[in-house]
Coordinates of C-alpha atoms in Angstrom, one line a residue:
M1 CA 1.7 52.8 -22.5
K2 CA 0.5 52.9 -18.9
N3 CA 1.2 55.8 -16.5
Y4 CA 1.8 54.5 -13.0
F5 CA 1.4 56.8 -10.0
I6 CA 2.9 56.0 -6.6
T7 CA 2.8 57.8 -3.3
F8 CA 5.8 57.5 -1.0
C9 CA 7.7 58.9 2.0
F10 CA 11.4 59.1 2.7
D11 CA 14.0 60.2 5.2
G12 CA 16.1 62.8 3.5
T13 CA 19.2 62.4 5.7
N14 CA 21.2 60.4 3.2
Y15 CA 20.0 62.1 0.0
Y16 CA 21.0 65.2 -1.9
G17 CA 17.4 66.0 -2.6
T18 CA 14.9 64.5 -4.9
Q19 CA 16.5 65.7 -8.2
K20 CA 19.0 63.5 -10.0
Q21 CA 22.7 64.4 -9.2
S22 CA 25.7 63.4 -11.3
K23 CA 27.8 62.3 -8.3
F24 CA 25.5 62.1 -5.3
P25 CA 22.6 59.9 -4.2
S26 CA 19.1 61.3 -4.8
V27 CA 15.5 60.0 -4.4
T28 CA 14.8 60.1 -8.1
Q29 CA 17.9 58.2 -9.0
T30 CA 17.1 55.6 -6.4
F31 CA 13.7 55.0 -7.9
E32 CA 15.1 54.9 -11.4
D33 CA 17.6 52.3 -10.3
V34 CA 14.8 50.1 -8.9
L35 CA 12.8 50.6 -12.1
K36 CA 15.7 49.4 -14.1
T37 CA 16.0 46.3 -11.9
I38 CA 12.4 45.5 -12.4
Y39 CA 11.9 46.3 -16.0
L40 CA 15.4 45.9 -17.4
E41 CA 15.3 49.2 -19.2
D42 CA 15.8 52.9 -18.4
I43 CA 12.6 54.5 -17.2
K44 CA 12.2 58.1 -16.2
F45 CA 10.7 58.7 -12.7
L46 CA 9.0 62.1 -12.2
C47 CA 8.8 63.4 -8.7
C48 CA 6.1 65.9 -7.6
S49 CA 8.6 68.3 -6.0
R50 CA 12.2 69.3 -6.1
L51 CA 13.4 69.0 -2.5
D52 CA 16.9 70.0 -1.4
R53 CA 19.6 68.0 0.4
G54 CA 18.5 66.8 3.8
V55 CA 14.8 67.7 3.4
H56 CA 12.3 64.9 4.3
G57 CA 9.1 63.8 2.7
L58 CA 6.0 62.4 4.5
F59 CA 3.6 62.1 1.6
L60 CA 4.8 62.7 -2.0
G61 CA 3.8 61.4 -5.4
G62 CA 5.7 60.3 -8.5
N63 CA 4.9 58.7 -11.8
F64 CA 6.5 56.7 -14.6
L65 CA 5.4 55.4 -18.0
T66 CA 6.0 52.0 -19.4
D67 CA 4.3 49.5 -21.8
S68 CA 5.8 46.6 -19.9
E69 CA 3.4 44.3 -18.0
K70 CA 6.0 42.8 -15.7
I71 CA 4.3 43.9 -12.5
D72 CA 0.6 44.1 -11.8
V73 CA -0.3 47.5 -10.1
G74 CA -1.6 45.5 -7.1
N75 CA 1.8 44.1 -6.4
M76 CA 3.8 47.3 -6.9
V77 CA 3.9 48.4 -3.2
Y78 CA 5.3 45.1 -2.1
T79 CA 7.8 44.9 -5.0
F80 CA 9.1 48.4 -4.6
N81 CA 9.5 48.1 -0.9
R82 CA 11.5 44.9 -1.3
L83 CA 14.0 46.6 -3.6
L84 CA 14.2 50.2 -2.1
P85 CA 16.5 51.1 0.8
S86 CA 14.7 51.2 4.1
D87 CA 14.7 55.0 4.2
I88 CA 12.2 55.2 1.3
R89 CA 8.8 53.5 1.5
V90 CA 6.1 53.3 -1.2
L91 CA 2.6 53.8 0.3
S92 CA 0.3 53.2 -2.7
A93 CA 0.2 52.6 -6.4
S94 CA -2.4 53.3 -9.1
I95 CA -2.8 53.9 -12.9
V96 CA -3.6 57.4 -14.0
A97 CA -4.2 59.1 -17.4
E98 CA -1.2 58.9 -19.7
D99 CA -0.8 62.7 -19.7
F100 CA -1.0 63.0 -15.9
S101 CA 2.1 64.6 -14.4
S102 CA 2.9 64.3 -10.7
R103 CA 4.7 67.6 -10.9
Y104 CA 2.3 69.7 -13.0
D105 CA -0.9 68.2 -11.6
A106 CA 0.1 68.9 -8.0
V107 CA -2.3 71.6 -6.8
R108 CA -1.4 72.1 -3.2
K109 CA 1.7 71.4 -1.1
T110 CA 2.0 71.6 2.7
Y111 CA 5.4 71.9 4.3
L112 CA 6.1 71.3 8.0
Y113 CA 9.0 72.8 9.8
R114 CA 9.7 71.4 13.3
I115 CA 11.5 73.3 16.0
N116 CA 12.5 72.1 19.5
T117 CA 13.1 74.5 22.3
S118 CA 14.2 72.2 25.2
E119 CA 17.5 72.9 26.9
V120 CA 18.7 69.4 25.8
C121 CA 17.3 68.0 22.6
S122 CA 17.0 64.2 22.4
P123 CA 19.4 62.5 20.0
F124 CA 16.4 60.7 18.6
L125 CA 14.8 64.0 17.7
I126 CA 17.6 66.3 16.8
K127 CA 18.1 64.7 13.4
Y128 CA 14.6 65.8 12.4
C129 CA 14.2 69.3 13.9
Y130 CA 15.8 72.7 14.4
H131 CA 17.0 72.9 18.0
S132 CA 16.7 76.6 19.1
F133 CA 19.1 77.6 21.8
L134 CA 17.5 81.1 22.0
K135 CA 14.1 81.8 23.6
I136 CA 11.3 82.0 21.1
D137 CA 8.4 84.5 21.7
F138 CA 5.6 82.3 20.5
N139 CA 3.1 85.2 20.4
K140 CA 5.5 87.1 18.0
L141 CA 5.6 84.0 15.8
E142 CA 1.8 84.1 15.6
N143 CA 1.7 87.8 14.9
V144 CA 4.4 87.8 12.1
K145 CA 3.0 85.0 10.1
K146 CA 0.2 87.2 8.6
L147 CA 2.8 89.2 6.7
F148 CA 3.6 86.2 4.5
I149 CA 0.1 85.0 3.7
G150 CA -1.3 85.9 0.3
E151 CA 0.5 86.8 -3.0
H152 CA 3.9 88.4 -2.7
D153 CA 7.2 88.6 -4.6
F154 CA 9.4 86.3 -2.6
Y155 CA 12.6 87.2 -4.4
S156 CA 14.2 88.1 -1.1
F157 CA 13.2 84.8 0.4
S158 CA 14.7 82.6 -2.3
T159 CA 18.1 81.5 -3.6
E160 CA 20.2 83.2 -6.2
D161 CA 19.2 80.8 -9.0
E162 CA 15.6 81.8 -8.8
D163 CA 15.4 84.9 -11.1
K164 CA 12.4 84.3 -13.3
N165 CA 9.0 84.4 -11.7
T166 CA 9.4 84.8 -7.9
V167 CA 5.8 85.8 -7.2
N168 CA 3.6 83.1 -5.6
T169 CA 0.9 82.8 -3.1
I170 CA 1.0 81.3 0.4
E171 CA -2.5 80.1 1.3
S172 CA -2.1 79.5 5.0
I173 CA 0.4 79.3 7.8
D174 CA -0.5 77.4 11.0
I175 CA 1.7 77.3 14.1
I176 CA 1.2 74.8 16.9
K177 CA 3.1 74.7 20.2
E178 CA 3.2 71.5 22.2
D179 CA 5.5 71.6 25.3
D180 CA 9.0 72.2 23.9
N181 CA 8.0 71.5 20.2
I182 CA 6.8 74.0 17.7
S183 CA 5.3 73.0 14.3
I184 CA 5.0 75.5 11.5
R185 CA 2.9 74.4 8.5
I186 CA 2.9 76.5 5.3
S187 CA 0.6 75.7 2.4
G188 CA 0.4 76.8 -1.2
R189 CA 0.5 75.6 -4.8
K190 CA 4.2 76.2 -5.4
F191 CA 7.3 77.4 -3.7
L192 CA 10.7 78.7 -4.6
R193 CA 13.9 77.0 -3.7
Y194 CA 14.7 77.7 0.0
Q195 CA 11.6 79.8 0.3
I196 CA 10.2 78.0 3.3
R197 CA 13.6 78.0 5.1
Y198 CA 14.1 81.7 4.6
I199 CA 10.5 82.5 5.7
V200 CA 10.8 80.4 8.9
G201 CA 14.3 82.0 9.4
A202 CA 12.8 85.5 9.3
M203 CA 9.9 84.5 11.6
L204 CA 12.4 83.2 14.1
E205 CA 14.6 86.4 13.8
F206 CA 11.5 88.4 14.6
A207 CA 10.6 86.1 17.5
Y208 CA 14.2 86.4 18.8
N209 CA 13.8 90.3 18.7
K210 CA 16.6 90.5 16.1
I211 CA 14.5 92.2 13.4
S212 CA 11.3 94.2 13.2
M213 CA 8.1 93.7 11.2
E214 CA 9.3 96.7 9.1
D215 CA 12.4 94.7 8.2
I216 CA 10.3 91.9 6.9
I217 CA 7.9 94.2 5.1
Y218 CA 10.9 95.8 3.4
R219 CA 12.2 92.4 2.2
L220 CA 8.7 91.6 0.8
N221 CA 8.5 94.9 -1.0
N222 CA 12.1 95.1 -2.2
R223 CA 14.1 92.5 -4.2
D224 CA 17.1 92.4 -1.9
R225 CA 19.3 89.4 -1.4
K226 CA 22.4 91.3 -0.3
S227 CA 21.1 91.9 3.3
K228 CA 22.0 89.3 5.8
R229 CA 19.4 86.5 5.8
F230 CA 18.8 83.6 8.2
K231 CA 18.0 80.2 6.5
V232 CA 17.0 77.5 8.9
E233 CA 18.5 74.0 8.6
A234 CA 17.1 71.5 6.1
K235 CA 16.8 68.7 8.6
G236 CA 13.8 70.2 10.3
L237 CA 11.8 70.6 7.0
F238 CA 9.3 68.0 5.7
L239 CA 7.1 68.1 2.7
E240 CA 4.1 66.8 4.7
N241 CA 1.5 66.5 2.0
V242 CA 0.8 67.0 -1.7
E243 CA -2.6 67.2 -3.2
F244 CA -3.2 66.2 -6.9
D245 CA -5.8 66.8 -9.6
F246 CA -7.0 63.3 -10.3
K247 CA -9.9 64.2 -12.7
R248 CA -8.1 62.3 -15.4
S249 CA -7.3 59.3 -13.3
L250 CA -8.3 56.0 -14.8
N251 CA -8.5 53.9 -11.7
A252 CA -9.0 54.5 -8.0
E253 CA -6.1 54.0 -5.7
I254 CA -5.2 50.4 -5.1

């Protein structure tokens, strides 16, 4: 049995996330359909992260196991990209240890949230960013980010189906402004569902002078989902990069 690891990117516009859905298209189901076309059998595809509907991926990993030798690993990139829809592209393929898991051996994830502040946002950009009609105080964005860095209980910054362990650690938040575009990068080992979108939403509320730092501190210190919360749109969110533990890898990347 060989464990194949691939890296890929995708435009999430037409997908209901990465997880399999019973009635709607997903990234995982698309990969499994291609695997069945290639190997003529049902093969499970494990994606490194559970992304929601409309979220995009710039560099992700996934793995699958099979004892079939129908495709040499060196030909996988070409074969997959011939069969996948054009909004998903495989970037590389390699063989890893049989017990390697793209989900559990992911050690760091970096999310990018893109914001545009121009009066008129280009139709070629608006599909992939949050267009802010309100003026953003950039200095306030920079000042408020420090509240989220470190270990916190992010219960108030997650969805209702996250009720087990809502404590995690944000390693860094970097914000860059270039003309009318703002990029917010948030890194950590793991994140809760909607966590990034609620955090960016709270940062924008503060930058809009709608809430205070004390309001955010209260949310971080109290498990409160009943108060009104601002969740930014999915289309501006990208899983930009995922780092993996390859200590058990058998072969270098092809």
